XYZ file of C-alpha atoms in Angstrom:
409
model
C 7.540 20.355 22.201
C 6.504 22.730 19.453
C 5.120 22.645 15.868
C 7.599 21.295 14.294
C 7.637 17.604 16.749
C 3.483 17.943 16.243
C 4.222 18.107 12.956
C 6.481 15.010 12.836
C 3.634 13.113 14.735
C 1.231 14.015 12.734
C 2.499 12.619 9.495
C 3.590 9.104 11.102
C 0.129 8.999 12.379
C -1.153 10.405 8.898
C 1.562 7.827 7.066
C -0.113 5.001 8.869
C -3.722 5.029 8.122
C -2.760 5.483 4.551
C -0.684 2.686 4.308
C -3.309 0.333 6.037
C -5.516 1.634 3.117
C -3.956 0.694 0.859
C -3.195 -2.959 2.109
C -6.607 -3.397 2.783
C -7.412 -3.700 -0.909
C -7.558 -7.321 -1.644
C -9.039 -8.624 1.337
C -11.187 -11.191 0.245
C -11.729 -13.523 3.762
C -10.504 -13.845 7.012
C -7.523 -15.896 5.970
C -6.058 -12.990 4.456
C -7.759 -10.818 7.366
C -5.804 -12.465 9.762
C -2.932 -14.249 7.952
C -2.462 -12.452 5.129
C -2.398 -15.029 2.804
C 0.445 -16.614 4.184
C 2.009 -13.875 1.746
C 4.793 -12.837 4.390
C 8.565 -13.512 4.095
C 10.826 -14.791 6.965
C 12.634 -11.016 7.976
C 8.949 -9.608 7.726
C 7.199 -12.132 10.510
C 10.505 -11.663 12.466
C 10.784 -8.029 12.484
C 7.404 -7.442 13.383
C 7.571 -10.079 16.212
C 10.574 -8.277 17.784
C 8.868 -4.759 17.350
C 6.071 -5.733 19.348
C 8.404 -7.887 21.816
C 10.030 -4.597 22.059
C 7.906 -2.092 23.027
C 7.446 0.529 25.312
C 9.108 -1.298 28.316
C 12.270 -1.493 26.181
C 12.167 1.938 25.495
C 11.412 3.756 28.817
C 11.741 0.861 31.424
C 14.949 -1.655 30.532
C 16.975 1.418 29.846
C 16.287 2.740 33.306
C 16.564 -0.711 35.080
C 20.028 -0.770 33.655
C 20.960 2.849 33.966
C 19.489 3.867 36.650
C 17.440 1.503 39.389
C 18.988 0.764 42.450
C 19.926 -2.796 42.069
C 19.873 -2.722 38.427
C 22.592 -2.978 35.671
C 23.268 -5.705 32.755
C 22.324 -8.442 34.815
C 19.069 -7.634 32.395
C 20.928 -9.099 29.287
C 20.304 -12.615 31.516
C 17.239 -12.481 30.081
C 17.999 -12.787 27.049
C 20.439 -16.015 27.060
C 16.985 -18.036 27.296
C 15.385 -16.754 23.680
C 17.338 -18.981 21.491
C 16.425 -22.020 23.926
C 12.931 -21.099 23.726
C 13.052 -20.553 19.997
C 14.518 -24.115 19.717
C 11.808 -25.871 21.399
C 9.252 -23.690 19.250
C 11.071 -24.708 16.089
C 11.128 -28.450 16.934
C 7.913 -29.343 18.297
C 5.311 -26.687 18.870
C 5.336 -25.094 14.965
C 5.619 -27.970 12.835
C 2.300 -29.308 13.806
C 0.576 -25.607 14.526
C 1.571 -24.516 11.175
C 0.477 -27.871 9.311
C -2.919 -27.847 10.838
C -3.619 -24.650 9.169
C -5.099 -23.139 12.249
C -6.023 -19.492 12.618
C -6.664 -19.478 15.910
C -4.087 -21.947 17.762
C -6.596 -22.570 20.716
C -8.758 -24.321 17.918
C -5.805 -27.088 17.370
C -6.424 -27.922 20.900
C -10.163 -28.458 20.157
C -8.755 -31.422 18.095
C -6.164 -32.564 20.426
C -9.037 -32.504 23.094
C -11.848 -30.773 23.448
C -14.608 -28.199 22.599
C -14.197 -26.993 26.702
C -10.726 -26.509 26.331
C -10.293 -24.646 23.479
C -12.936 -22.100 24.783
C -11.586 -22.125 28.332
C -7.474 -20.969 26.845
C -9.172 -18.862 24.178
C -11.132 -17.028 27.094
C -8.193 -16.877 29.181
C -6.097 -15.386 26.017
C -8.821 -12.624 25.832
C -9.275 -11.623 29.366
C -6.010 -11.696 29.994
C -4.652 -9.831 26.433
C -7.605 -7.073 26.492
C -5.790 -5.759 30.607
C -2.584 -6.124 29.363
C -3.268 -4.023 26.150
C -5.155 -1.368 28.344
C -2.291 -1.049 30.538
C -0.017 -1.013 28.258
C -1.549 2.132 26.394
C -1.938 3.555 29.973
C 1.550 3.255 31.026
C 2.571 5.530 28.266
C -0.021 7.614 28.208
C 1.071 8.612 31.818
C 4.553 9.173 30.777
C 4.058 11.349 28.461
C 1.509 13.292 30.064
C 4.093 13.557 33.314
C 7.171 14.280 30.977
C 5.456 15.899 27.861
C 2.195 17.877 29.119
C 0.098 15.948 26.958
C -3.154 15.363 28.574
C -3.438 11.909 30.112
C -7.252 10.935 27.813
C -5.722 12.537 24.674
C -2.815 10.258 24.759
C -4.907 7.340 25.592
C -7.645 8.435 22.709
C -4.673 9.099 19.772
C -2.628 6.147 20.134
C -6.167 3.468 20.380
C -7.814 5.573 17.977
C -4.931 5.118 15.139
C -4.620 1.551 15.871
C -7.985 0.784 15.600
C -8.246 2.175 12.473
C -5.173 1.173 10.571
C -5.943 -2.492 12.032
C -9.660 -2.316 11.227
C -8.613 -1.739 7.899
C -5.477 -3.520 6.772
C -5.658 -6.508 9.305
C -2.305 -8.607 9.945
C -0.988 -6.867 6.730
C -1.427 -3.619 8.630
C -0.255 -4.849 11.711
C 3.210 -6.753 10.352
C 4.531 -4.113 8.356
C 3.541 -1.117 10.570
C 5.359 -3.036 12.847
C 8.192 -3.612 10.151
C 8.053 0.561 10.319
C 7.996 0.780 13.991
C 10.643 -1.550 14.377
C 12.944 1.000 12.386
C 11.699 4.110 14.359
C 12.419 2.540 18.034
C 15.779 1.557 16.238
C 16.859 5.388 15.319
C 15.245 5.901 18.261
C 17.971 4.066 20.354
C 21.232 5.288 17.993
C 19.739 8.936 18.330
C 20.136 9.157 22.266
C 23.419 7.254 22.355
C 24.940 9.541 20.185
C 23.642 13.070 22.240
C 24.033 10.975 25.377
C 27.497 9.927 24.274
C 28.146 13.738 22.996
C 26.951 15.239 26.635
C 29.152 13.492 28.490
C 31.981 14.604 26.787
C 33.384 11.108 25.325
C 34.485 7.928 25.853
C 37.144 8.410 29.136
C 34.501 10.742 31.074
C 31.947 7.957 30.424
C 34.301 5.016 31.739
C 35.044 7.355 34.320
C 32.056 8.108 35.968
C 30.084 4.852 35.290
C 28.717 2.748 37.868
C 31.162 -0.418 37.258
C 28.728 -2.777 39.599
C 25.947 -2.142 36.788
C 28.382 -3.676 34.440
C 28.353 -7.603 35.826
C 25.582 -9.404 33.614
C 26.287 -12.511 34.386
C 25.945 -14.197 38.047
C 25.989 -18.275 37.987
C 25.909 -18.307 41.726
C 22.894 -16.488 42.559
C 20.220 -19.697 42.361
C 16.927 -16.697 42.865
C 16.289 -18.150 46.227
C 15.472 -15.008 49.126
C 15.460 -11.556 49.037
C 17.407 -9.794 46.540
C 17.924 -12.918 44.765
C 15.655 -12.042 41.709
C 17.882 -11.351 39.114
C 20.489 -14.025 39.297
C 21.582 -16.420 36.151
C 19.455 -19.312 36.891
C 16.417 -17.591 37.887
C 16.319 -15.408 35.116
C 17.363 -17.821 32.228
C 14.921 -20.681 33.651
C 12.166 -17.675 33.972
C 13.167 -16.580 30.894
C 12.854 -19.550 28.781
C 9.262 -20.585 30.247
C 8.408 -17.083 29.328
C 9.607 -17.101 25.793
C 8.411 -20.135 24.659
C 4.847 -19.545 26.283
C 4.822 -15.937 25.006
C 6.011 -16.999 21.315
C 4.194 -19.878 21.042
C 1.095 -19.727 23.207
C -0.203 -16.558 22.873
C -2.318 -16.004 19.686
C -0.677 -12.540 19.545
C 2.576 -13.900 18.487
C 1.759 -17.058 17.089
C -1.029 -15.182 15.045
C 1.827 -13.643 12.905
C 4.510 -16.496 13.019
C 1.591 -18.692 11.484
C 0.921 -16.436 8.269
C 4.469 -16.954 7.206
C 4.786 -18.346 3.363
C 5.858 -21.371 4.675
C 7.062 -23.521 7.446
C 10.993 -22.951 6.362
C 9.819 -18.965 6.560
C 8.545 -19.875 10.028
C 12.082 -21.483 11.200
C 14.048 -18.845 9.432
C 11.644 -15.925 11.688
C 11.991 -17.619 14.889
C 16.289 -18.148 14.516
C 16.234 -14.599 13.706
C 14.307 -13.470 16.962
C 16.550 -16.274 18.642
C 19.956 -14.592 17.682
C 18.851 -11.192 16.561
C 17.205 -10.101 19.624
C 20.524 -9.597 21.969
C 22.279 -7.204 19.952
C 19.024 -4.650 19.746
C 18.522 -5.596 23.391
C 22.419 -4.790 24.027
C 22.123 -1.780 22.095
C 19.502 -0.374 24.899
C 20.784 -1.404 27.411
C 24.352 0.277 26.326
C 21.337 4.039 26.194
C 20.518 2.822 29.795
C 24.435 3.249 30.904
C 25.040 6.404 29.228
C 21.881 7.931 30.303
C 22.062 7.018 33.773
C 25.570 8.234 33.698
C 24.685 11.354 32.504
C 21.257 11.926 35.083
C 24.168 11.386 37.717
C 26.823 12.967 36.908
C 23.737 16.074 35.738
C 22.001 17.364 39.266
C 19.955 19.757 37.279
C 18.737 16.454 35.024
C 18.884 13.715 37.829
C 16.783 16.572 40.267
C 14.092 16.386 37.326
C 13.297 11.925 37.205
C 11.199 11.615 40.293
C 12.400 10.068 43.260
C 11.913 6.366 43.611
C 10.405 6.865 39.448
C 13.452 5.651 37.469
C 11.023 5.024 34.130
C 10.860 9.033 33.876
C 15.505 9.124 33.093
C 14.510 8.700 29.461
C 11.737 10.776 28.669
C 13.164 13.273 30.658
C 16.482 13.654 28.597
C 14.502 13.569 25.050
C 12.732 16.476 26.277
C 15.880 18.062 27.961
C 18.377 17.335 25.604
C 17.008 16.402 22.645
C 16.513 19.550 19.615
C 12.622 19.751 18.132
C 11.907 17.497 15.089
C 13.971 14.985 17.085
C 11.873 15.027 20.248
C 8.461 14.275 17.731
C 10.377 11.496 16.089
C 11.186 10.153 19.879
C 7.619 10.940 20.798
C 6.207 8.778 18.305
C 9.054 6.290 18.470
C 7.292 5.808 21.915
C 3.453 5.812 20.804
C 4.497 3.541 17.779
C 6.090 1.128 20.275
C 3.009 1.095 22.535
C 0.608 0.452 19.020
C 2.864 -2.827 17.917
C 1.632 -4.068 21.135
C -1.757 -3.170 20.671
C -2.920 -3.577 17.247
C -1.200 -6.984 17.660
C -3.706 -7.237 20.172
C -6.575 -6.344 18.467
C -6.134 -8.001 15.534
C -5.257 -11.133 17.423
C -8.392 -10.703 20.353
C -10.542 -10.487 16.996
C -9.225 -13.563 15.599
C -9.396 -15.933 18.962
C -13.341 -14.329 19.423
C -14.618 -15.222 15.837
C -12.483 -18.279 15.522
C -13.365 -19.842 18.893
C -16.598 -18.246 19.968
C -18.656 -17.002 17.086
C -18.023 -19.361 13.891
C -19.023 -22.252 16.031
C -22.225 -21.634 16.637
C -22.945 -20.404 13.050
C -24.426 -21.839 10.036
C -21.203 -22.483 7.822
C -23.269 -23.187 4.432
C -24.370 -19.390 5.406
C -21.069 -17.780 6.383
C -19.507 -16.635 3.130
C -16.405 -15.400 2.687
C -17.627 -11.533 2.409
C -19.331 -12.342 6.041
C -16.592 -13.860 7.353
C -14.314 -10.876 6.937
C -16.777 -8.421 8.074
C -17.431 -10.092 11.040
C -13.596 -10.140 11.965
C -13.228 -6.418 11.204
C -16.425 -6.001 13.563
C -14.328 -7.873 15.957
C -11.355 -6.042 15.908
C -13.357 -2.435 16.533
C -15.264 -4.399 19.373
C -12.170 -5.259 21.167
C -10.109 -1.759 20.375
C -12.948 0.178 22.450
C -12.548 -2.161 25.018
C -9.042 -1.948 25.299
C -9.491 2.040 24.868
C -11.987 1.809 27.565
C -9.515 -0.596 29.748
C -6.443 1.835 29.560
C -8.914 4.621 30.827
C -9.844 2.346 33.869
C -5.965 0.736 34.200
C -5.016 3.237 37.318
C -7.645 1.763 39.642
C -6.408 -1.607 39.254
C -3.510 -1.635 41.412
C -1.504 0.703 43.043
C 1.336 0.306 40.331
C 1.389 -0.392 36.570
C 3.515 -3.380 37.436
C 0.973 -4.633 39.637
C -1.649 -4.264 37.897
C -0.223 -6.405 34.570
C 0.560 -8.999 36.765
């Protein structure tokens, strides 16, 4: 990397604070803190969802599960087949009734379904479990691009939670959906960019046939049922795994359901989720087309196969930006791969904020006393609360388990 990729970084990161300025004037309560007014169109709330759906994991991992891990290959794309039946049962009896209620948080619904206990005890669970996940997500890049890049593990850590905190501190959901909107783009280029040198590198379309892997090709196996060892990604498995996870990911996790709820309305709502349902598996086929050429390249390449670390398949794509990739381009890449770890976490933040003041704080408060004006400053209090714990979290993530897999699950 020299000045010129710095230089690229620097004005994304430069870009976003500004814009969170900006759509932070208005603010008025933590409607618009956290919902933004309900102000947000259908291709907005869906972009943003699939930006943070596909983050870093898409980026560095998927690519190299398909490309490169032994046992890998399409059979990822499985996956997949289960959004639109998720987005289905989200669309037809979880929204209607979220969105109606007029819920911030959607733990507090289940205060009126049930209980006081229970909406504390899956709000709780939401934070716990959100705050590790965010850490570790932040860590697991950092380490990448300290490994691949030379940047120092803390500074990575410190830049990335340091600009989300403050464009989300500032602009809120606003902030958070159309950064995301932004990032969305970026991890987009990002793919078409190393497809096309990838592409160009090998030398065109017969040496790539050629010298591909054919057995990463199947995606589809209906007679693998995921029972014993090496069963894991088989059809069923993975579409009945996949649809639990969708709909409980989409619909049950304030992170996602945060933004789906400030659409304008509940037809924007529908229209968001159908586009995540059917929009989602040609950007996911689009990676996982970078994973092939890639891995076909690191193996047909000693000199670029000797450099991903044995056993370390997540290093095949920051290895080739940095390999193959000219300077400006590597910086755009670089922050393709930041931005796509801060959708995950300012979606976090903002989200962690909302379920704490919501669930835990408002309760026990005065509400003759709690204006508006207090309202939103205790939210934004929130959300910087919660991004130096996450900070904090990613700093502590590599004592948690022996690998980053293990330790966010």
């Amino acid at each position: 990397m020299n000045y010129i990729d710095w230089t690229v970084i620097t004005v994304y990161a430069a870009g976003l604070v500004w814009l969170s300025y900006n759509l932070s004037k208005g603010q008025t309560d933590a409607k618009d803190y956290y919902l933004g007014g309900n102000s947000f169109k259908w291709w907005q709330v869906g972009l943003s969802t699939m930006a943070t759906q596909l983050g870093a994991v898409s980026f560095i991992s998927a690519p190299a599960f398909v490309g490169l891990r032994e046992g890998g290959g399409l059979q990822w794309l499985t996956y997949e087949f289960a959004v639109p039946l998720a987005m289905i049962l989200l669309i037809v009896v979880i929204f209607p009734p979220l969105y109606k209620s007029g819920v911030i948080s959607i733990y507090s619904y289940l205060e009126r379904r049930y209980n006081s206990t229970t909406r504390k005890l899956l709000s709780g669970v939401f934070q716990f479990s959100r705050a590790f996940a965010a850490g570790i997500t932040v860590y697991a890049v950092a380490i990448v691009l300290e490994a691949v890049f030379q940047i120092p593990l803390w500074v990575n850590i410190v830049i990335t939670g340091v600009i989300a905190i403050i464009y989300d501190y500032m602009g809120g959901i606003k902030a958070v959906i159309i950064s995301d909107v932004i990032q969305m783009g970026i991890l987009f280029l990002g793919f078409l960019f190393c497809c096309y040198y990838a592409f160009d590198l090998l030398g065109g379309w017969e040496n790539f046939t050629a010298n591909l892997d054919q057995d990463r090709l199947t995606a589809v196996d209906f007679s693998n049922l995921g029972i014993g060892s090496g069963q894991e990604f088989g059809f069923w498995p993975m579409v009945l795994g996949g649809f639990f996870l969708y709909a409980s990911y989409y619909g049950c996790d304030q992170s996602q359901a945060q933004r789906i709820l400030s659409s304008m309305n509940m037809k924007d709502v529908r229209k968001a989720l159908l586009f995540n349902g059917f929009c989602r598996f040609p950007t996911v086929l689009l990676y996982c087309g970078m994973g092939l050429l890639i891995g076909t390249l690191a193996i047909t390449t000693p000199s670029f196969f000797n450099q991903i670390p044995e056993g370390q398949s997540d290093y095949m794509v920051p290895v080739f930006i940095v390999e193959y990739l000219p300077n400006g381009l590597i910086g755009l890449l670089v922050a393709a791969i930041m931005a796509a770890a801060m959708s995950s976490l300012d979606s976090a933040l903002n989200s962690l904020s909302a379920a704490t003041v919501q669930d835990f704080v408002l309760p026990g408060k005065d509400k003759d006393e709690m204006t508006d004006a207090k309202q939103l400053a205790l939210s934004k209090k929130y959300t910087l609360i919660w991004g130096v714990i996450c900070v904090i979290l990613a700093f502590a993530a590599g004592n948690i388990a022996p690998t980053i897999i293990e330790a966010i699950n």
